Coordinates of C-alpha atoms and ligand atoms in Angstrom, one line a residue:
M1 CA 69.3 91.1 88.5
K2 CA 72.9 91.5 87.7
I3 CA 74.5 93.9 90.4
M4 CA 77.6 95.3 90.8
V5 CA 79.1 97.2 93.7
L6 CA 82.0 99.3 93.5
G7 CA 84.8 99.8 96.1
G8 CA 86.4 97.5 98.6
G9 CA 85.9 98.5 102.1
G10 CA 84.0 97.4 104.9
R11 CA 81.2 99.8 103.4
E12 CA 80.7 97.9 100.6
H13 CA 80.9 94.6 102.2
A14 CA 77.5 95.8 104.1
V15 CA 76.3 96.6 100.5
V16 CA 77.1 93.6 99.0
H17 CA 75.9 91.8 101.9
A18 CA 72.6 93.5 101.6
F19 CA 72.2 92.6 98.2
A20 CA 73.1 89.2 98.6
K21 CA 70.0 89.1 100.9
S22 CA 67.7 90.9 98.4
S23 CA 65.1 89.3 96.1
I24 CA 66.3 91.2 93.3
T25 CA 69.8 89.8 93.0
T26 CA 70.5 87.0 90.5
E27 CA 74.2 87.6 90.2
L28 CA 76.5 89.7 92.3
H29 CA 79.7 91.4 91.0
C30 CA 82.1 93.7 92.8
C31 CA 85.3 95.8 92.0
P32 CA 87.6 95.1 93.7
G33 CA 86.0 93.8 96.5
N34 CA 88.2 92.4 99.3
P35 CA 88.3 88.6 100.6
G36 CA 85.3 89.1 102.8
I37 CA 83.2 90.3 99.8
A38 CA 84.9 87.7 97.7
K39 CA 82.5 84.9 99.9
L40 CA 79.2 86.9 98.6
A41 CA 80.4 88.0 95.3
K42 CA 82.4 87.8 92.4
C43 CA 85.3 90.2 92.8
H44 CA 87.1 91.9 89.8
A45 CA 90.2 93.9 89.6
G46 CA 89.9 97.4 88.5
D47 CA 90.3 101.1 88.9
I48 CA 87.2 102.0 89.8
C49 CA 88.0 105.8 89.3
C50 CA 88.4 105.2 85.7
P51 CA 85.1 105.7 84.2
N52 CA 85.8 104.0 81.2
D53 CA 87.5 101.1 82.6
M54 CA 84.3 100.4 84.8
K55 CA 81.9 101.2 81.8
K56 CA 83.6 98.0 80.0
L57 CA 83.8 95.8 82.8
C58 CA 80.0 96.3 83.5
C59 CA 79.2 96.2 79.8
D60 CA 81.1 93.1 79.4
L61 CA 79.6 91.5 82.4
G62 CA 75.8 92.7 81.2
I63 CA 75.5 94.3 84.6
E64 CA 72.1 96.1 85.1
L65 CA 72.6 97.9 88.4
V66 CA 75.4 99.4 90.2
F67 CA 76.0 100.6 93.2
V68 CA 78.9 103.0 93.7
G69 CA 80.3 102.9 97.1
P70 CA 83.0 105.5 97.7
E71 CA 82.9 109.2 96.7
A72 CA 86.3 109.3 94.4
P73 CA 85.1 107.7 91.7
L74 CA 81.7 109.7 91.9
V75 CA 83.7 112.7 91.5
A76 CA 86.0 110.9 89.0
G77 CA 82.7 110.7 86.7
T78 CA 82.2 106.8 87.0
A79 CA 78.6 107.0 87.6
D80 CA 78.3 109.3 84.2
A81 CA 80.1 106.6 82.3
L82 CA 77.7 103.9 83.4
R83 CA 74.7 105.6 82.8
D84 CA 75.8 106.6 79.2
A85 CA 76.2 102.8 78.8
G86 CA 72.6 102.6 80.0
I87 CA 73.3 101.0 83.2
L88 CA 71.1 101.8 86.3
V89 CA 73.3 103.5 89.0
V90 CA 72.9 104.5 92.5
G91 CA 75.6 107.4 93.0
P92 CA 75.2 110.9 91.2
G93 CA 77.4 112.2 88.3
K94 CA 80.1 114.5 88.7
S95 CA 77.8 117.7 88.5
G96 CA 76.1 115.6 92.0
A97 CA 78.9 114.6 93.5
R98 CA 80.4 118.6 93.8
L99 CA 78.3 118.6 97.2
E100 CA 81.0 116.3 98.6
G101 CA 83.9 117.3 96.2
S102 CA 83.7 120.8 96.8
K103 CA 83.5 122.3 100.3
A104 CA 83.4 125.6 98.7
F105 CA 80.5 124.6 96.2
S106 CA 78.4 122.8 98.9
K107 CA 78.6 126.0 101.3
Q108 CA 77.4 128.2 98.5
F109 CA 74.7 125.7 97.5
M110 CA 73.3 125.9 101.0
K111 CA 73.5 129.7 101.5
R112 CA 72.0 129.7 97.7
H113 CA 68.7 127.6 98.9
N114 CA 68.5 128.7 102.4
I115 CA 69.6 125.4 104.1
P116 CA 70.8 125.9 107.9
T117 CA 74.9 126.2 108.0
S118 CA 77.3 128.2 109.6
D119 CA 78.7 131.2 108.3
F120 CA 81.6 130.9 106.1
D121 CA 84.5 132.6 103.5
I122 CA 86.1 131.0 100.9
C123 CA 89.8 131.9 100.7
T124 CA 92.4 131.5 97.9
N125 CA 95.3 133.2 99.6
L126 CA 96.8 133.6 103.0
D127 CA 95.7 137.2 102.9
E128 CA 92.2 136.5 102.6
C129 CA 92.8 133.5 105.2
R130 CA 93.9 136.1 107.7
A131 CA 91.0 138.2 107.3
A132 CA 88.8 135.2 107.8
L133 CA 89.9 133.9 110.8
S134 CA 90.3 137.6 112.4
K135 CA 86.5 137.9 112.2
R136 CA 86.1 134.6 114.2
K137 CA 86.8 133.3 117.8
A138 CA 88.5 129.9 118.7
P139 CA 87.8 126.8 118.1
F140 CA 88.2 127.7 114.3
V141 CA 87.0 125.4 111.3
V142 CA 89.4 125.3 108.5
K143 CA 88.7 122.8 105.7
A144 CA 90.2 121.9 102.3
D145 CA 87.9 122.5 99.4
G146 CA 88.5 118.9 97.9
L147 CA 88.6 115.5 98.7
A148 CA 91.0 114.8 101.3
A149 CA 90.1 111.2 102.2
G150 CA 89.0 112.2 105.7
K151 CA 92.1 114.6 106.5
G152 CA 91.0 117.7 105.0
A153 CA 89.2 119.3 108.3
F154 CA 90.6 121.2 110.9
L155 CA 89.8 122.6 114.3
P156 CA 92.7 124.6 115.3
E157 CA 92.9 126.1 118.7
T158 CA 94.8 129.1 117.7
Y159 CA 94.8 132.0 115.2
D160 CA 98.7 130.7 114.9
E161 CA 97.7 127.1 114.6
A162 CA 94.9 127.8 112.1
I163 CA 97.4 130.1 110.1
D164 CA 99.9 127.3 109.9
I165 CA 97.2 124.9 108.5
C166 CA 95.9 127.1 105.7
K167 CA 100.1 127.5 105.0
M168 CA 100.4 124.0 105.0
M169 CA 97.8 123.5 102.3
L170 CA 98.2 126.7 100.4
V171 CA 101.9 127.2 100.4
E172 CA 103.4 123.8 101.0
Q173 CA 100.6 122.0 99.2
K174 CA 100.7 119.2 101.3
L175 CA 97.1 118.1 100.1
G176 CA 97.8 119.1 96.5
T177 CA 94.9 120.5 94.7
S178 CA 92.6 119.8 97.2
G179 CA 94.1 122.6 99.3
N180 CA 94.1 125.2 96.9
L181 CA 91.0 126.7 98.0
I182 CA 90.1 127.0 101.7
V183 CA 86.9 127.2 103.3
I184 CA 86.8 129.0 106.8
E185 CA 83.6 128.7 108.8
D186 CA 82.3 129.8 112.0
F187 CA 82.5 126.8 114.8
V188 CA 79.1 125.2 115.7
P189 CA 78.6 123.6 119.3
G190 CA 76.2 121.0 119.5
V191 CA 75.2 117.3 119.3
E192 CA 76.7 115.8 115.8
T193 CA 74.4 113.5 113.8
T194 CA 74.5 111.9 110.5
V195 CA 71.5 111.1 108.6
L196 CA 71.3 109.2 105.5
A197 CA 68.8 109.0 102.5
L198 CA 68.2 107.9 99.2
C199 CA 67.5 110.1 96.6
D200 CA 66.0 109.8 93.2
G201 CA 66.3 113.4 91.9
K202 CA 63.0 114.3 92.7
T203 CA 61.9 112.3 96.4
I204 CA 64.0 111.5 99.2
R205 CA 63.6 108.6 101.6
V206 CA 65.8 108.6 105.1
L207 CA 67.6 105.2 106.0
P208 CA 67.7 104.4 109.8
S209 CA 69.4 106.8 112.0
S210 CA 73.2 106.1 113.2
Q211 CA 75.6 107.4 115.3
D212 CA 79.5 107.4 114.5
H213 CA 82.3 107.6 116.9
K214 CA 84.9 109.4 114.9
R215 CA 87.8 109.7 117.6
A216 CA 90.5 106.9 117.8
L217 CA 90.2 106.8 121.4
D218 CA 88.0 105.8 124.4
G219 CA 86.1 109.1 125.6
D220 CA 86.2 110.7 122.1
K221 CA 89.8 111.6 122.7
G222 CA 92.7 111.0 120.1
N223 CA 92.5 111.8 116.5
N224 CA 90.0 111.9 113.8
T225 CA 89.7 108.7 112.3
G226 CA 87.2 107.5 109.3
G227 CA 85.1 106.1 112.2
M228 CA 86.0 103.5 114.8
G229 CA 82.3 102.1 115.3
A230 CA 78.7 102.8 114.9
Y231 CA 75.4 101.8 116.1
S232 CA 71.8 102.4 114.3
P233 CA 69.1 103.5 115.4
V234 CA 69.7 106.1 117.5
P235 CA 67.6 106.0 120.6
W236 CA 66.8 110.1 120.5
I237 CA 66.2 110.1 117.1
D238 CA 62.5 110.1 116.8
D239 CA 59.9 110.5 113.8
K240 CA 59.8 114.4 114.6
F241 CA 63.3 114.9 114.3
M242 CA 63.7 113.2 111.2
K243 CA 60.5 115.2 109.9
K244 CA 62.6 118.3 110.7
V245 CA 66.0 117.2 109.1
T246 CA 63.5 116.3 106.1
D247 CA 61.8 119.6 106.0
E248 CA 64.4 122.0 106.5
I249 CA 67.7 120.0 104.9
L250 CA 66.6 117.3 103.1
N251 CA 63.8 118.3 100.7
P252 CA 65.1 121.9 100.1
T253 CA 68.3 119.8 98.8
V254 CA 66.6 117.9 96.5
E255 CA 64.5 121.3 95.1
G256 CA 68.3 123.0 95.0
L257 CA 69.7 120.7 93.3
A258 CA 66.7 120.0 90.6
S259 CA 66.7 124.2 90.4
D260 CA 70.1 124.1 89.8
G261 CA 69.9 122.1 86.9
I262 CA 72.1 119.2 88.6
P263 CA 70.7 115.9 88.4
F264 CA 71.0 113.4 91.4
I265 CA 70.5 109.7 91.8
G266 CA 72.2 108.4 94.7
V267 CA 72.8 108.8 98.4
I268 CA 72.7 112.1 100.5
Y269 CA 75.0 112.1 103.8
A270 CA 74.0 115.2 105.8
G271 CA 76.2 115.4 108.9
I272 CA 74.4 117.8 111.1
M273 CA 75.1 119.8 114.1
V274 CA 71.9 119.7 116.7
K275 CA 72.4 122.8 118.8
K276 CA 71.5 123.3 122.2
D277 CA 68.2 125.2 121.1
G278 CA 67.2 122.7 118.8
S279 CA 67.9 124.2 115.8
L280 CA 69.7 122.5 112.8
S281 CA 73.0 123.5 111.3
V282 CA 74.8 121.4 108.4
L283 CA 78.3 120.5 108.8
E284 CA 78.9 118.9 105.5
Y285 CA 77.3 116.8 102.7
N286 CA 78.6 113.4 101.5
V287 CA 77.4 111.7 98.1
R288 CA 77.8 108.3 99.5
L289 CA 77.1 106.0 102.6
G290 CA 79.0 106.6 105.5
D291 CA 81.6 103.8 106.7
P292 CA 81.0 102.7 109.3
E293 CA 77.8 103.9 109.4
T294 CA 76.4 101.3 106.6
Q295 CA 77.7 98.2 108.5
V296 CA 75.0 99.1 110.8
V297 CA 72.2 101.0 108.8
L298 CA 72.0 98.2 106.4
P299 CA 71.6 95.2 109.0
A300 CA 68.9 97.6 110.8
F301 CA 67.1 98.7 107.8
G302 CA 63.7 97.6 107.7
G303 CA 63.2 96.7 104.0
D304 CA 64.7 94.9 101.1
F305 CA 67.7 97.2 100.5
G306 CA 68.2 95.8 96.7
E307 CA 64.9 96.9 96.2
A308 CA 64.8 100.3 97.8
A309 CA 68.4 101.0 95.7
L310 CA 66.4 99.6 92.3
A311 CA 63.8 102.3 92.6
C312 CA 66.4 105.0 93.7
A313 CA 68.1 104.3 90.5
K314 CA 64.8 104.0 88.5
G315 CA 63.4 107.6 89.9
E316 CA 60.8 105.5 91.5
L317 CA 61.2 106.0 95.3
S318 CA 57.8 107.8 95.9
K319 CA 56.4 104.2 94.9
I320 CA 58.1 102.2 97.5
K321 CA 57.7 102.0 101.0
W322 CA 59.8 100.6 104.0
A323 CA 59.4 100.4 107.6
G324 CA 61.8 101.8 110.3
A325 CA 64.9 100.0 111.7
A326 CA 63.6 96.5 112.6
R327 CA 66.3 96.0 115.0
T328 CA 69.3 97.5 116.7
A329 CA 72.8 96.9 115.1
L330 CA 76.3 98.1 116.8
G331 CA 79.5 97.7 114.9
V332 CA 83.0 97.9 116.7
V333 CA 86.0 98.9 114.0
I334 CA 89.1 96.8 114.7
A335 CA 91.7 98.7 113.3
S336 CA 95.8 98.2 113.0
G337 CA 97.7 99.6 115.8
G338 CA 99.1 103.3 115.2
Y339 CA 95.8 104.0 112.9
P340 CA 94.8 106.8 112.2
G341 CA 99.0 107.5 111.7
K342 CA 101.4 105.0 110.5
F343 CA 101.0 101.3 111.1
E344 CA 102.3 97.9 109.8
K345 CA 100.5 95.4 107.5
G346 CA 100.6 91.7 107.0
Y347 CA 99.7 90.2 110.3
V348 CA 97.7 87.0 110.6
I349 CA 94.3 87.7 111.7
T350 CA 93.3 84.5 114.0
D351 CA 89.5 84.1 114.6
S352 CA 88.4 81.5 117.6
G353 CA 84.4 82.1 116.7
A354 CA 82.4 82.0 113.8
D355 CA 79.3 84.2 112.5
G356 CA 76.1 83.8 113.4
D357 CA 72.7 85.2 111.8
D358 CA 72.9 88.2 114.3
T359 CA 77.0 88.6 114.1
F360 CA 78.7 89.5 111.2
I361 CA 82.3 90.7 110.3
Y362 CA 82.7 93.1 107.7
H363 CA 86.3 93.1 105.9
A364 CA 88.0 96.3 104.8
G365 CA 91.7 96.3 105.1
T366 CA 92.5 92.6 104.7
K367 CA 94.2 90.3 102.0
V368 CA 94.9 86.9 101.9
N369 CA 98.4 86.1 101.6
E370 CA 100.5 83.6 99.9
N371 CA 100.1 80.6 102.5
N372 CA 96.0 81.5 102.1
E373 CA 96.1 83.4 105.5
T374 CA 93.7 86.4 106.0
V375 CA 96.1 89.3 106.9
T376 CA 95.7 93.0 107.8
N377 CA 96.2 95.3 105.0
G378 CA 95.2 98.4 105.9
G379 CA 93.9 100.9 109.0
R380 CA 90.8 99.8 109.4
V381 CA 90.8 96.3 109.2
L382 CA 87.2 94.5 110.2
T383 CA 83.5 95.9 111.4
V384 CA 82.4 93.3 113.9
V385 CA 78.4 93.9 113.9
A386 CA 75.8 92.4 115.9
M387 CA 72.1 92.7 116.1
A388 CA 69.7 92.5 118.6
D389 CA 66.3 93.6 119.9
T390 CA 68.1 96.4 122.2
L391 CA 71.1 98.4 122.1
Q392 CA 72.6 96.7 125.0
E393 CA 72.3 93.3 123.8
A394 CA 73.4 94.4 120.3
H395 CA 76.6 95.9 122.3
D396 CA 76.9 93.0 124.3
K397 CA 77.2 90.2 121.8
A398 CA 79.3 92.4 119.5
Y399 CA 82.0 93.0 121.8
K400 CA 81.8 89.0 122.9
R401 CA 82.8 88.6 119.2
V402 CA 85.3 91.2 119.2
G403 CA 87.2 89.2 121.8
E404 CA 87.3 86.4 119.6
I405 CA 89.3 88.3 117.0
S406 CA 92.7 88.8 117.3
F407 CA 96.2 90.1 115.3
K408 CA 99.2 91.6 116.3
D409 CA 98.8 95.2 117.5
C410 CA 94.9 95.4 116.8
I411 CA 93.3 98.3 118.3
F412 CA 89.6 99.1 118.9
R413 CA 87.2 101.3 121.1
K414 CA 85.5 99.8 124.1
D415 CA 83.0 102.3 124.2
I416 CA 81.0 102.2 121.3
G417 CA 77.2 103.0 121.9
D418 CA 78.1 103.7 125.8
K419 CA 76.9 107.2 126.2
S420 CA 73.7 106.4 124.6
L421 CA 73.3 103.2 126.9
K422 CA 74.3 105.8 129.7
G423 CA 71.9 108.3 128.6
K424 CA 74.3 110.9 127.7
E425 CA 74.2 110.8 124.2
K426 CA 72.4 114.0 124.2
Ligands
LIG1 N1 81.9 107.9 109.1 C1 82.2 109.2 108.5 C2 82.2 108.9 106.8 O1 81.9 108.1 106.2 O2 82.4 110.1 106.4

């Protein structure tokens, strides 16, 4: 099939890599892609958040299946426009994308369908925020309703700090329209994990488990980032846990969407807190694969990801089976110094090694400059991934490969996977 992947980050590089290895692929395209993706797929310029542009591009190329990487084009309605043109798509339409695009919608959805989540209030003004915060204790959880590129969730330690955050959104409008509505919810202590699943509107099938590392610095210190590394599968997540997640969260989500009349073909990303007593609480839904989780989940995936994606897009997930994780993958993000704050771009990336069957470098913030050199062009620059039979081996191989790559001011966490390796993940 002629496949198009929309997006240009590390996640999309891993998706393109998985399609490149799939038996269903005859032609592989990406928009906009990046220099790493360009080695595997034909890259096209274009605005993936412009539904009509994407429809025209895909129709002109005769694309049969589109995989949408990031959330913004889904919220913008790109998947709807492609489906209108008769193209198979993995990615929900605008109505389903509200699960990620509106925190207020997703909390109300969970409440309506008895999906476990913390108690919450939806606030439209500062008085409502004050009332919602006054009934709770620190740490507070304050979220912008709309998309904010990972910068819309806050865990203030004091009431005054929480009010300042609400003012920043409601009065100073620093997050634009995304901050016009605020969700204030109970803090849930526990161990956070992510479950990614494909959903065809009727059937939901989980992908291998993964563990992200969201803070910028070793020891889970520093600012929140998009994710500085991940591994898959997670040793403590077993079939029993996945069944509990499926029974209590994923199946009720699919049933809830269907009973609300919301078609949903795509990825459900459930951010879950596992409480001390073993009970679950959904922190958030996303409607796309995680980044950098995808860079480890797809290499660890035991089946043909192209076949799985096609079955999902056609509403035929119940007809196919795939094995659990075949091997363990660990990925380390190499970022620009200063990320997630301000950083410089344009530094030349050097690599004294080479990829093998078990190590891959997924590009994110890179570009090729006028001298034909690959240079940094974003916060998260590369994800270095290694596969092995054990987490320890994958860890050692990935860090050896990281040591071969360099650019000015590069940063990376040195402890990806350490908690699990030391048996302290849970
Ligand atoms: N790594 C977190 C996310 O993709 O949302």
